């Protein structure tokens, strides 16, 4: 199956694209996009890969599924397009960065600038129906994105994986912690953050310290 995705990922995932589950998944996604309103826009389903080629990945942040409100999802986990109000989880991410690194909270919630520096902003499910959270779960996306995580673990070294919340922490089993730096904490959602499971995790400074110690440029968060 031919998939319109960044060339380095296309090569790494070539076998995956030809598997039966993936063909069924794409057929489902096409049908849903024709039947009703789904997010993100079709051209941005693989935006995380398109903005962060395989060999450029330095950091991996794992989300669950895209925002399901109008105009929010832009194909990068936790990110919204310019001009779209920042969702609560993203506000808490920026608040933690402000506390950790003293970086001012930006006006825009668009995280494309992170992706362009090597932060793979990977939702484990890449599409969703409008106002129906989780509606495209268990259709095959999880098999695909698990393979992405495993490929990064096996084929790369010295990546930083940021696993926030129980769902993301469940992906730790796919990652070789002898080759990579894995940081876990609570989810940045208000429910978790307000219970003390998010703030003061210092993931952003710890991530940058790890990168710098290995001769890599830190992320401008």
JSON list of C-alpha atoms in Angstrom, two decimals:
[
{"chain": "A", "resi": 1, "resn": "UNK", "atom": "CA", "xyz": [0.00, 0.00, 0.00]},
{"chain": "A", "resi": 2, "resn": "UNK", "atom": "CA", "xyz": [1.30, 3.45, -0.90]},
{"chain": "A", "resi": 3, "resn": "UNK", "atom": "CA", "xyz": [1.11, 5.88, 2.02]},
{"chain": "A", "resi": 4, "resn": "UNK", "atom": "CA", "xyz": [1.84, 9.60, 1.70]},
{"chain": "A", "resi": 5, "resn": "UNK", "atom": "CA", "xyz": [4.37, 10.01, 4.51]},
{"chain": "A", "resi": 6, "resn": "UNK", "atom": "CA", "xyz": [7.87, 11.44, 4.95]},
{"chain": "A", "resi": 7, "resn": "UNK", "atom": "CA", "xyz": [10.39, 9.32, 2.96]},
{"chain": "A", "resi": 8, "resn": "UNK", "atom": "CA", "xyz": [12.55, 8.04, 5.84]},
{"chain": "A", "resi": 9, "resn": "UNK", "atom": "CA", "xyz": [9.46, 6.81, 7.71]},
{"chain": "A", "resi": 10, "resn": "UNK", "atom": "CA", "xyz": [8.08, 5.35, 4.50]},
{"chain": "A", "resi": 11, "resn": "UNK", "atom": "CA", "xyz": [11.19, 3.23, 4.20]},
{"chain": "A", "resi": 12, "resn": "UNK", "atom": "CA", "xyz": [11.23, 2.18, 7.87]},
{"chain": "A", "resi": 13, "resn": "UNK", "atom": "CA", "xyz": [7.52, 1.27, 7.86]},
{"chain": "A", "resi": 14, "resn": "UNK", "atom": "CA", "xyz": [7.31, -0.25, 4.40]},
{"chain": "A", "resi": 15, "resn": "UNK", "atom": "CA", "xyz": [6.51, -3.74, 5.69]},
{"chain": "A", "resi": 16, "resn": "UNK", "atom": "CA", "xyz": [3.90, -2.38, 8.09]},
{"chain": "A", "resi": 17, "resn": "UNK", "atom": "CA", "xyz": [2.02, -0.60, 5.33]},
{"chain": "A", "resi": 18, "resn": "UNK", "atom": "CA", "xyz": [1.55, -3.89, 3.48]},
{"chain": "A", "resi": 19, "resn": "UNK", "atom": "CA", "xyz": [0.09, -5.80, 6.40]},
{"chain": "A", "resi": 20, "resn": "UNK", "atom": "CA", "xyz": [-3.57, -6.77, 6.34]},
{"chain": "A", "resi": 21, "resn": "UNK", "atom": "CA", "xyz": [-4.47, -4.91, 9.55]},
{"chain": "A", "resi": 22, "resn": "UNK", "atom": "CA", "xyz": [-3.10, -1.65, 8.12]},
{"chain": "A", "resi": 23, "resn": "UNK", "atom": "CA", "xyz": [-5.03, -1.99, 4.89]},
{"chain": "A", "resi": 24, "resn": "UNK", "atom": "CA", "xyz": [-8.21, -2.59, 6.93]},
{"chain": "A", "resi": 25, "resn": "UNK", "atom": "CA", "xyz": [-7.37, 0.40, 9.14]},
{"chain": "A", "resi": 26, "resn": "UNK", "atom": "CA", "xyz": [-6.95, 2.74, 6.18]},
{"chain": "A", "resi": 27, "resn": "UNK", "atom": "CA", "xyz": [-10.18, 1.48, 4.63]},
{"chain": "A", "resi": 28, "resn": "UNK", "atom": "CA", "xyz": [-11.97, 2.26, 7.93]},
{"chain": "A", "resi": 29, "resn": "UNK", "atom": "CA", "xyz": [-10.41, 5.72, 8.17]},
{"chain": "A", "resi": 30, "resn": "UNK", "atom": "CA", "xyz": [-11.33, 6.61, 4.58]},
{"chain": "A", "resi": 31, "resn": "UNK", "atom": "CA", "xyz": [-14.90, 5.47, 5.16]},
{"chain": "A", "resi": 32, "resn": "UNK", "atom": "CA", "xyz": [-15.20, 7.52, 8.36]},
{"chain": "A", "resi": 33, "resn": "UNK", "atom": "CA", "xyz": [-13.78, 10.67, 6.77]},
{"chain": "A", "resi": 34, "resn": "UNK", "atom": "CA", "xyz": [-16.32, 10.33, 3.96]},
{"chain": "A", "resi": 35, "resn": "UNK", "atom": "CA", "xyz": [-19.18, 9.52, 6.32]},
{"chain": "A", "resi": 36, "resn": "UNK", "atom": "CA", "xyz": [-18.74, 12.23, 8.95]},
{"chain": "A", "resi": 37, "resn": "UNK", "atom": "CA", "xyz": [-16.37, 14.91, 10.27]},
{"chain": "A", "resi": 38, "resn": "UNK", "atom": "CA", "xyz": [-13.10, 13.53, 11.60]},
{"chain": "A", "resi": 39, "resn": "UNK", "atom": "CA", "xyz": [-9.87, 15.07, 12.86]},
{"chain": "A", "resi": 40, "resn": "UNK", "atom": "CA", "xyz": [-7.17, 15.98, 12.11]},
{"chain": "A", "resi": 41, "resn": "UNK", "atom": "CA", "xyz": [-7.58, 17.06, 8.47]},
{"chain": "A", "resi": 42, "resn": "UNK", "atom": "CA", "xyz": [-6.66, 14.21, 6.17]},
{"chain": "A", "resi": 43, "resn": "UNK", "atom": "CA", "xyz": [-3.39, 15.79, 5.05]},
{"chain": "A", "resi": 44, "resn": "UNK", "atom": "CA", "xyz": [-2.25, 16.07, 8.67]},
{"chain": "A", "resi": 45, "resn": "UNK", "atom": "CA", "xyz": [-2.90, 12.51, 9.84]},
{"chain": "A", "resi": 46, "resn": "UNK", "atom": "CA", "xyz": [0.83, 11.74, 9.54]},
{"chain": "A", "resi": 47, "resn": "UNK", "atom": "CA", "xyz": [2.03, 15.26, 10.44]},
{"chain": "A", "resi": 48, "resn": "UNK", "atom": "CA", "xyz": [4.14, 14.02, 13.37]},
{"chain": "A", "resi": 49, "resn": "UNK", "atom": "CA", "xyz": [6.17, 11.89, 10.97]},
{"chain": "A", "resi": 50, "resn": "UNK", "atom": "CA", "xyz": [6.30, 14.48, 8.21]},
{"chain": "A", "resi": 51, "resn": "UNK", "atom": "CA", "xyz": [7.79, 17.13, 10.50]},
{"chain": "A", "resi": 52, "resn": "UNK", "atom": "CA", "xyz": [10.21, 14.81, 12.31]},
{"chain": "A", "resi": 53, "resn": "UNK", "atom": "CA", "xyz": [12.08, 12.38, 10.04]},
{"chain": "A", "resi": 54, "resn": "UNK", "atom": "CA", "xyz": [13.23, 9.09, 11.56]},
{"chain": "A", "resi": 55, "resn": "UNK", "atom": "CA", "xyz": [16.92, 10.01, 11.91]},
{"chain": "A", "resi": 56, "resn": "UNK", "atom": "CA", "xyz": [16.06, 13.46, 13.31]},
{"chain": "A", "resi": 57, "resn": "UNK", "atom": "CA", "xyz": [14.09, 12.15, 16.30]},
{"chain": "A", "resi": 58, "resn": "UNK", "atom": "CA", "xyz": [15.68, 13.05, 19.65]},
{"chain": "A", "resi": 59, "resn": "UNK", "atom": "CA", "xyz": [12.66, 13.05, 21.97]},
{"chain": "A", "resi": 60, "resn": "UNK", "atom": "CA", "xyz": [9.39, 11.11, 21.87]},
{"chain": "A", "resi": 61, "resn": "UNK", "atom": "CA", "xyz": [6.24, 12.36, 23.62]},
{"chain": "A", "resi": 62, "resn": "UNK", "atom": "CA", "xyz": [3.34, 9.91, 23.58]},
{"chain": "A", "resi": 63, "resn": "UNK", "atom": "CA", "xyz": [-0.28, 11.04, 23.60]},
{"chain": "A", "resi": 64, "resn": "UNK", "atom": "CA", "xyz": [-3.48, 9.03, 23.25]},
{"chain": "A", "resi": 65, "resn": "UNK", "atom": "CA", "xyz": [-5.80, 10.24, 20.48]},
{"chain": "A", "resi": 66, "resn": "UNK", "atom": "CA", "xyz": [-6.31, 13.60, 18.76]},
{"chain": "A", "resi": 67, "resn": "UNK", "atom": "CA", "xyz": [-8.37, 16.46, 20.15]},
{"chain": "A", "resi": 68, "resn": "UNK", "atom": "CA", "xyz": [-11.94, 16.00, 18.94]},
{"chain": "A", "resi": 69, "resn": "UNK", "atom": "CA", "xyz": [-13.14, 19.62, 18.96]},
{"chain": "A", "resi": 70, "resn": "UNK", "atom": "CA", "xyz": [-13.42, 21.69, 15.76]},
{"chain": "A", "resi": 71, "resn": "UNK", "atom": "CA", "xyz": [-10.12, 23.14, 14.55]},
{"chain": "A", "resi": 72, "resn": "UNK", "atom": "CA", "xyz": [-8.03, 21.74, 17.39]},
{"chain": "A", "resi": 73, "resn": "UNK", "atom": "CA", "xyz": [-6.10, 18.71, 16.12]},
{"chain": "A", "resi": 74, "resn": "UNK", "atom": "CA", "xyz": [-3.14, 19.34, 13.84]},
{"chain": "A", "resi": 75, "resn": "UNK", "atom": "CA", "xyz": [-1.59, 15.87, 13.82]},
{"chain": "A", "resi": 76, "resn": "UNK", "atom": "CA", "xyz": [0.82, 16.43, 16.72]},
{"chain": "A", "resi": 77, "resn": "UNK", "atom": "CA", "xyz": [-0.06, 15.20, 20.20]},
{"chain": "A", "resi": 78, "resn": "UNK", "atom": "CA", "xyz": [-1.00, 17.93, 22.71]},
{"chain": "A", "resi": 79, "resn": "UNK", "atom": "CA", "xyz": [-0.63, 20.58, 19.95]},
{"chain": "A", "resi": 80, "resn": "UNK", "atom": "CA", "xyz": [-3.24, 22.91, 18.47]},
{"chain": "A", "resi": 81, "resn": "UNK", "atom": "CA", "xyz": [-3.11, 25.20, 15.46]},
{"chain": "A", "resi": 82, "resn": "UNK", "atom": "CA", "xyz": [-2.21, 28.87, 15.79]},
{"chain": "A", "resi": 83, "resn": "UNK", "atom": "CA", "xyz": [-5.14, 30.92, 17.05]},
{"chain": "A", "resi": 84, "resn": "UNK", "atom": "CA", "xyz": [-6.89, 27.96, 18.74]},
{"chain": "A", "resi": 85, "resn": "UNK", "atom": "CA", "xyz": [-7.30, 28.28, 22.54]},
{"chain": "A", "resi": 86, "resn": "UNK", "atom": "CA", "xyz": [-4.86, 26.09, 24.45]},
{"chain": "A", "resi": 87, "resn": "UNK", "atom": "CA", "xyz": [-6.54, 22.99, 25.99]},
{"chain": "A", "resi": 88, "resn": "UNK", "atom": "CA", "xyz": [-6.08, 22.46, 29.75]},
{"chain": "A", "resi": 89, "resn": "UNK", "atom": "CA", "xyz": [-3.40, 19.76, 29.42]},
{"chain": "A", "resi": 90, "resn": "UNK", "atom": "CA", "xyz": [-1.31, 21.96, 27.15]},
{"chain": "A", "resi": 91, "resn": "UNK", "atom": "CA", "xyz": [-1.65, 24.89, 29.54]},
{"chain": "A", "resi": 92, "resn": "UNK", "atom": "CA", "xyz": [-0.26, 22.68, 32.31]},
{"chain": "A", "resi": 93, "resn": "UNK", "atom": "CA", "xyz": [2.62, 21.55, 30.06]},
{"chain": "A", "resi": 94, "resn": "UNK", "atom": "CA", "xyz": [3.57, 25.17, 29.46]},
{"chain": "A", "resi": 95, "resn": "UNK", "atom": "CA", "xyz": [3.22, 25.98, 33.16]},
{"chain": "A", "resi": 96, "resn": "UNK", "atom": "CA", "xyz": [5.65, 23.19, 34.03]},
{"chain": "A", "resi": 97, "resn": "UNK", "atom": "CA", "xyz": [8.12, 24.40, 31.39]},
{"chain": "A", "resi": 98, "resn": "UNK", "atom": "CA", "xyz": [7.83, 27.91, 32.86]},
{"chain": "A", "resi": 99, "resn": "UNK", "atom": "CA", "xyz": [8.55, 26.61, 36.37]},
{"chain": "A", "resi": 100, "resn": "UNK", "atom": "CA", "xyz": [11.31, 24.26, 35.25]},
{"chain": "A", "resi": 101, "resn": "UNK", "atom": "CA", "xyz": [13.20, 26.40, 32.74]},
{"chain": "A", "resi": 102, "resn": "UNK", "atom": "CA", "xyz": [11.81, 29.91, 33.37]},
{"chain": "A", "resi": 103, "resn": "UNK", "atom": "CA", "xyz": [10.63, 30.09, 29.76]},
{"chain": "A", "resi": 104, "resn": "UNK", "atom": "CA", "xyz": [7.62, 32.41, 29.27]},
{"chain": "A", "resi": 105, "resn": "UNK", "atom": "CA", "xyz": [4.35, 30.72, 28.36]},
{"chain": "A", "resi": 106, "resn": "UNK", "atom": "CA", "xyz": [3.88, 31.21, 24.59]},
{"chain": "A", "resi": 107, "resn": "UNK", "atom": "CA", "xyz": [0.82, 32.81, 23.03]},
{"chain": "A", "resi": 108, "resn": "UNK", "atom": "CA", "xyz": [0.31, 29.88, 20.65]},
{"chain": "A", "resi": 109, "resn": "UNK", "atom": "CA", "xyz": [-0.26, 26.22, 21.47]},
{"chain": "A", "resi": 110, "resn": "UNK", "atom": "CA", "xyz": [1.20, 25.12, 18.14]},
{"chain": "A", "resi": 111, "resn": "UNK", "atom": "CA", "xyz": [4.04, 22.67, 18.88]},
{"chain": "A", "resi": 112, "resn": "UNK", "atom": "CA", "xyz": [5.32, 22.42, 15.31]},
{"chain": "A", "resi": 113, "resn": "UNK", "atom": "CA", "xyz": [8.46, 24.24, 16.49]},
{"chain": "A", "resi": 114, "resn": "UNK", "atom": "CA", "xyz": [9.16, 21.30, 18.85]},
{"chain": "A", "resi": 115, "resn": "UNK", "atom": "CA", "xyz": [8.60, 18.78, 16.06]},
{"chain": "A", "resi": 116, "resn": "UNK", "atom": "CA", "xyz": [11.03, 20.64, 13.81]},
{"chain": "A", "resi": 117, "resn": "UNK", "atom": "CA", "xyz": [13.72, 20.26, 16.50]},
{"chain": "A", "resi": 118, "resn": "UNK", "atom": "CA", "xyz": [13.35, 16.49, 16.73]},
{"chain": "A", "resi": 119, "resn": "UNK", "atom": "CA", "xyz": [10.46, 15.99, 19.16]},
{"chain": "A", "resi": 120, "resn": "UNK", "atom": "CA", "xyz": [8.18, 13.25, 17.80]},
{"chain": "A", "resi": 121, "resn": "UNK", "atom": "CA", "xyz": [4.72, 14.19, 19.07]},
{"chain": "A", "resi": 122, "resn": "UNK", "atom": "CA", "xyz": [3.08, 10.80, 18.65]},
{"chain": "A", "resi": 123, "resn": "UNK", "atom": "CA", "xyz": [-0.55, 10.05, 19.40]},
{"chain": "A", "resi": 124, "resn": "UNK", "atom": "CA", "xyz": [-1.08, 6.30, 19.65]},
{"chain": "A", "resi": 125, "resn": "UNK", "atom": "CA", "xyz": [-4.34, 6.72, 17.69]},
{"chain": "A", "resi": 126, "resn": "UNK", "atom": "CA", "xyz": [-4.02, 9.15, 14.79]},
{"chain": "A", "resi": 127, "resn": "UNK", "atom": "CA", "xyz": [-7.66, 9.95, 13.97]},
{"chain": "A", "resi": 128, "resn": "UNK", "atom": "CA", "xyz": [-10.93, 10.61, 15.79]},
{"chain": "A", "resi": 129, "resn": "UNK", "atom": "CA", "xyz": [-14.55, 11.44, 15.00]},
{"chain": "A", "resi": 130, "resn": "UNK", "atom": "CA", "xyz": [-15.75, 14.94, 15.86]},
{"chain": "A", "resi": 131, "resn": "UNK", "atom": "CA", "xyz": [-16.77, 15.21, 19.53]},
{"chain": "A", "resi": 132, "resn": "UNK", "atom": "CA", "xyz": [-16.39, 11.43, 20.00]},
{"chain": "A", "resi": 133, "resn": "UNK", "atom": "CA", "xyz": [-13.30, 10.87, 22.12]},
{"chain": "A", "resi": 134, "resn": "UNK", "atom": "CA", "xyz": [-11.70, 7.49, 21.55]},
{"chain": "A", "resi": 135, "resn": "UNK", "atom": "CA", "xyz": [-13.96, 6.68, 18.59]},
{"chain": "A", "resi": 136, "resn": "UNK", "atom": "CA", "xyz": [-11.11, 5.33, 16.43]},
{"chain": "A", "resi": 137, "resn": "UNK", "atom": "CA", "xyz": [-9.42, 3.29, 19.13]},
{"chain": "A", "resi": 138, "resn": "UNK", "atom": "CA", "xyz": [-8.89, -0.45, 18.64]},
{"chain": "A", "resi": 139, "resn": "UNK", "atom": "CA", "xyz": [-9.15, -0.18, 14.86]},
{"chain": "A", "resi": 140, "resn": "UNK", "atom": "CA", "xyz": [-5.45, -0.82, 14.23]},
{"chain": "A", "resi": 141, "resn": "UNK", "atom": "CA", "xyz": [-3.73, 2.47, 14.99]},
{"chain": "A", "resi": 142, "resn": "UNK", "atom": "CA", "xyz": [-2.33, 1.10, 18.25]},
{"chain": "A", "resi": 143, "resn": "UNK", "atom": "CA", "xyz": [-0.63, -1.78, 16.42]},
{"chain": "A", "resi": 144, "resn": "UNK", "atom": "CA", "xyz": [0.92, 0.71, 14.02]},
{"chain": "A", "resi": 145, "resn": "UNK", "atom": "CA", "xyz": [2.17, 3.18, 16.62]},
{"chain": "A", "resi": 146, "resn": "UNK", "atom": "CA", "xyz": [3.49, 0.40, 18.87]},
{"chain": "A", "resi": 147, "resn": "UNK", "atom": "CA", "xyz": [5.59, -0.65, 15.90]},
{"chain": "A", "resi": 148, "resn": "UNK", "atom": "CA", "xyz": [6.84, 2.94, 15.54]},
{"chain": "A", "resi": 149, "resn": "UNK", "atom": "CA", "xyz": [7.92, 3.03, 19.19]},
{"chain": "A", "resi": 150, "resn": "UNK", "atom": "CA", "xyz": [9.61, -0.38, 18.93]},
{"chain": "A", "resi": 151, "resn": "UNK", "atom": "CA", "xyz": [11.46, 0.65, 15.75]},
{"chain": "A", "resi": 152, "resn": "UNK", "atom": "CA", "xyz": [12.78, 3.79, 17.44]},
{"chain": "A", "resi": 153, "resn": "UNK", "atom": "CA", "xyz": [13.86, 1.76, 20.45]},
{"chain": "A", "resi": 154, "resn": "UNK", "atom": "CA", "xyz": [15.61, -0.90, 18.36]},
{"chain": "A", "resi": 155, "resn": "UNK", "atom": "CA", "xyz": [17.14, 1.21, 15.59]},
{"chain": "A", "resi": 156, "resn": "UNK", "atom": "CA", "xyz": [18.15, 4.38, 17.41]},
{"chain": "A", "resi": 157, "resn": "UNK", "atom": "CA", "xyz": [20.17, 5.16, 20.56]},
{"chain": "A", "resi": 158, "resn": "UNK", "atom": "CA", "xyz": [20.05, 7.84, 23.26]},
{"chain": "A", "resi": 159, "resn": "UNK", "atom": "CA", "xyz": [16.48, 8.97, 22.66]},
{"chain": "A", "resi": 160, "resn": "UNK", "atom": "CA", "xyz": [14.42, 10.55, 25.44]},
{"chain": "A", "resi": 161, "resn": "UNK", "atom": "CA", "xyz": [10.95, 9.07, 25.91]},
{"chain": "A", "resi": 162, "resn": "UNK", "atom": "CA", "xyz": [8.52, 11.20, 27.94]},
{"chain": "A", "resi": 163, "resn": "UNK", "atom": "CA", "xyz": [5.66, 9.01, 29.20]},
{"chain": "A", "resi": 164, "resn": "UNK", "atom": "CA", "xyz": [2.91, 11.01, 30.88]},
{"chain": "A", "resi": 165, "resn": "UNK", "atom": "CA", "xyz": [0.02, 9.22, 32.56]},
{"chain": "A", "resi": 166, "resn": "UNK", "atom": "CA", "xyz": [-0.94, 5.56, 32.84]},
{"chain": "A", "resi": 167, "resn": "UNK", "atom": "CA", "xyz": [-1.67, 5.04, 29.17]},
{"chain": "A", "resi": 168, "resn": "UNK", "atom": "CA", "xyz": [1.71, 6.35, 28.00]},
{"chain": "A", "resi": 169, "resn": "UNK", "atom": "CA", "xyz": [3.54, 4.51, 30.79]},
{"chain": "A", "resi": 170, "resn": "UNK", "atom": "CA", "xyz": [2.08, 1.29, 29.39]},
{"chain": "A", "resi": 171, "resn": "UNK", "atom": "CA", "xyz": [4.33, 1.78, 26.35]},
{"chain": "A", "resi": 172, "resn": "UNK", "atom": "CA", "xyz": [7.49, 1.48, 28.46]},
{"chain": "A", "resi": 173, "resn": "UNK", "atom": "CA", "xyz": [7.58, -2.26, 27.75]},
{"chain": "A", "resi": 174, "resn": "UNK", "atom": "CA", "xyz": [8.36, -1.46, 24.10]},
{"chain": "A", "resi": 175, "resn": "UNK", "atom": "CA", "xyz": [11.44, 0.61, 24.98]},
{"chain": "A", "resi": 176, "resn": "UNK", "atom": "CA", "xyz": [14.94, -0.65, 25.79]},
{"chain": "A", "resi": 177, "resn": "UNK", "atom": "CA", "xyz": [15.89, 1.45, 28.81]},
{"chain": "A", "resi": 178, "resn": "UNK", "atom": "CA", "xyz": [19.55, 0.44, 28.44]},
{"chain": "A", "resi": 179, "resn": "UNK", "atom": "CA", "xyz": [19.67, 2.32, 25.13]},
{"chain": "A", "resi": 180, "resn": "UNK", "atom": "CA", "xyz": [17.35, 5.22, 25.94]},
{"chain": "A", "resi": 181, "resn": "UNK", "atom": "CA", "xyz": [16.32, 7.62, 28.71]},
{"chain": "A", "resi": 182, "resn": "UNK", "atom": "CA", "xyz": [12.73, 7.04, 29.85]},
{"chain": "A", "resi": 183, "resn": "UNK", "atom": "CA", "xyz": [10.99, 9.59, 32.09]},
{"chain": "A", "resi": 184, "resn": "UNK", "atom": "CA", "xyz": [7.54, 8.94, 33.55]},
{"chain": "A", "resi": 185, "resn": "UNK", "atom": "CA", "xyz": [5.09, 11.08, 35.51]},
{"chain": "A", "resi": 186, "resn": "UNK", "atom": "CA", "xyz": [1.37, 11.77, 35.81]},
{"chain": "A", "resi": 187, "resn": "UNK", "atom": "CA", "xyz": [-0.70, 13.13, 32.95]},
{"chain": "A", "resi": 188, "resn": "UNK", "atom": "CA", "xyz": [-0.78, 16.93, 32.54]},
{"chain": "A", "resi": 189, "resn": "UNK", "atom": "CA", "xyz": [-4.60, 16.96, 32.55]},
{"chain": "A", "resi": 190, "resn": "UNK", "atom": "CA", "xyz": [-6.13, 19.03, 35.38]},
{"chain": "A", "resi": 191, "resn": "UNK", "atom": "CA", "xyz": [-7.51, 15.88, 37.03]},
{"chain": "A", "resi": 192, "resn": "UNK", "atom": "CA", "xyz": [-4.01, 14.47, 37.46]},
{"chain": "A", "resi": 193, "resn": "UNK", "atom": "CA", "xyz": [-2.10, 17.73, 37.83]},
{"chain": "A", "resi": 194, "resn": "UNK", "atom": "CA", "xyz": [-4.36, 19.09, 40.55]},
{"chain": "A", "resi": 195, "resn": "UNK", "atom": "CA", "xyz": [-3.71, 15.94, 42.59]},
{"chain": "A", "resi": 196, "resn": "UNK", "atom": "CA", "xyz": [0.01, 16.58, 42.51]},
{"chain": "A", "resi": 197, "resn": "UNK", "atom": "CA", "xyz": [0.95, 14.07, 39.80]},
{"chain": "A", "resi": 198, "resn": "UNK", "atom": "CA", "xyz": [2.31, 16.47, 37.18]},
{"chain": "A", "resi": 199, "resn": "UNK", "atom": "CA", "xyz": [3.95, 19.65, 38.41]},
{"chain": "A", "resi": 200, "resn": "UNK", "atom": "CA", "xyz": [7.60, 19.78, 39.44]},
{"chain": "A", "resi": 201, "resn": "UNK", "atom": "CA", "xyz": [8.52, 16.72, 37.34]},
{"chain": "A", "resi": 202, "resn": "UNK", "atom": "CA", "xyz": [11.33, 18.71, 35.67]},
{"chain": "A", "resi": 203, "resn": "UNK", "atom": "CA", "xyz": [11.14, 16.51, 32.58]},
{"chain": "A", "resi": 204, "resn": "UNK", "atom": "CA", "xyz": [12.14, 19.33, 30.28]},
{"chain": "A", "resi": 205, "resn": "UNK", "atom": "CA", "xyz": [15.39, 20.26, 32.03]},
{"chain": "A", "resi": 206, "resn": "UNK", "atom": "CA", "xyz": [16.25, 16.58, 32.63]},
{"chain": "A", "resi": 207, "resn": "UNK", "atom": "CA", "xyz": [15.65, 15.84, 28.95]},
{"chain": "A", "resi": 208, "resn": "UNK", "atom": "CA", "xyz": [17.92, 18.68, 27.85]},
{"chain": "A", "resi": 209, "resn": "UNK", "atom": "CA", "xyz": [20.64, 17.70, 30.31]},
{"chain": "A", "resi": 210, "resn": "UNK", "atom": "CA", "xyz": [20.65, 14.15, 28.92]},
{"chain": "A", "resi": 211, "resn": "UNK", "atom": "CA", "xyz": [20.89, 15.41, 25.34]},
{"chain": "A", "resi": 212, "resn": "UNK", "atom": "CA", "xyz": [23.69, 17.86, 26.14]},
{"chain": "A", "resi": 213, "resn": "UNK", "atom": "CA", "xyz": [25.68, 15.21, 28.02]},
{"chain": "A", "resi": 214, "resn": "UNK", "atom": "CA", "xyz": [25.67, 13.19, 24.78]},
{"chain": "A", "resi": 215, "resn": "UNK", "atom": "CA", "xyz": [26.76, 16.06, 22.59]},
{"chain": "A", "resi": 216, "resn": "UNK", "atom": "CA", "xyz": [23.31, 16.86, 21.20]},
{"chain": "A", "resi": 217, "resn": "UNK", "atom": "CA", "xyz": [21.64, 20.25, 20.96]},
{"chain": "A", "resi": 218, "resn": "UNK", "atom": "CA", "xyz": [18.97, 20.73, 23.65]},
{"chain": "A", "resi": 219, "resn": "UNK", "atom": "CA", "xyz": [15.36, 21.40, 22.77]},
{"chain": "A", "resi": 220, "resn": "UNK", "atom": "CA", "xyz": [14.23, 25.03, 22.82]},
{"chain": "A", "resi": 221, "resn": "UNK", "atom": "CA", "xyz": [10.99, 24.35, 24.68]}
]
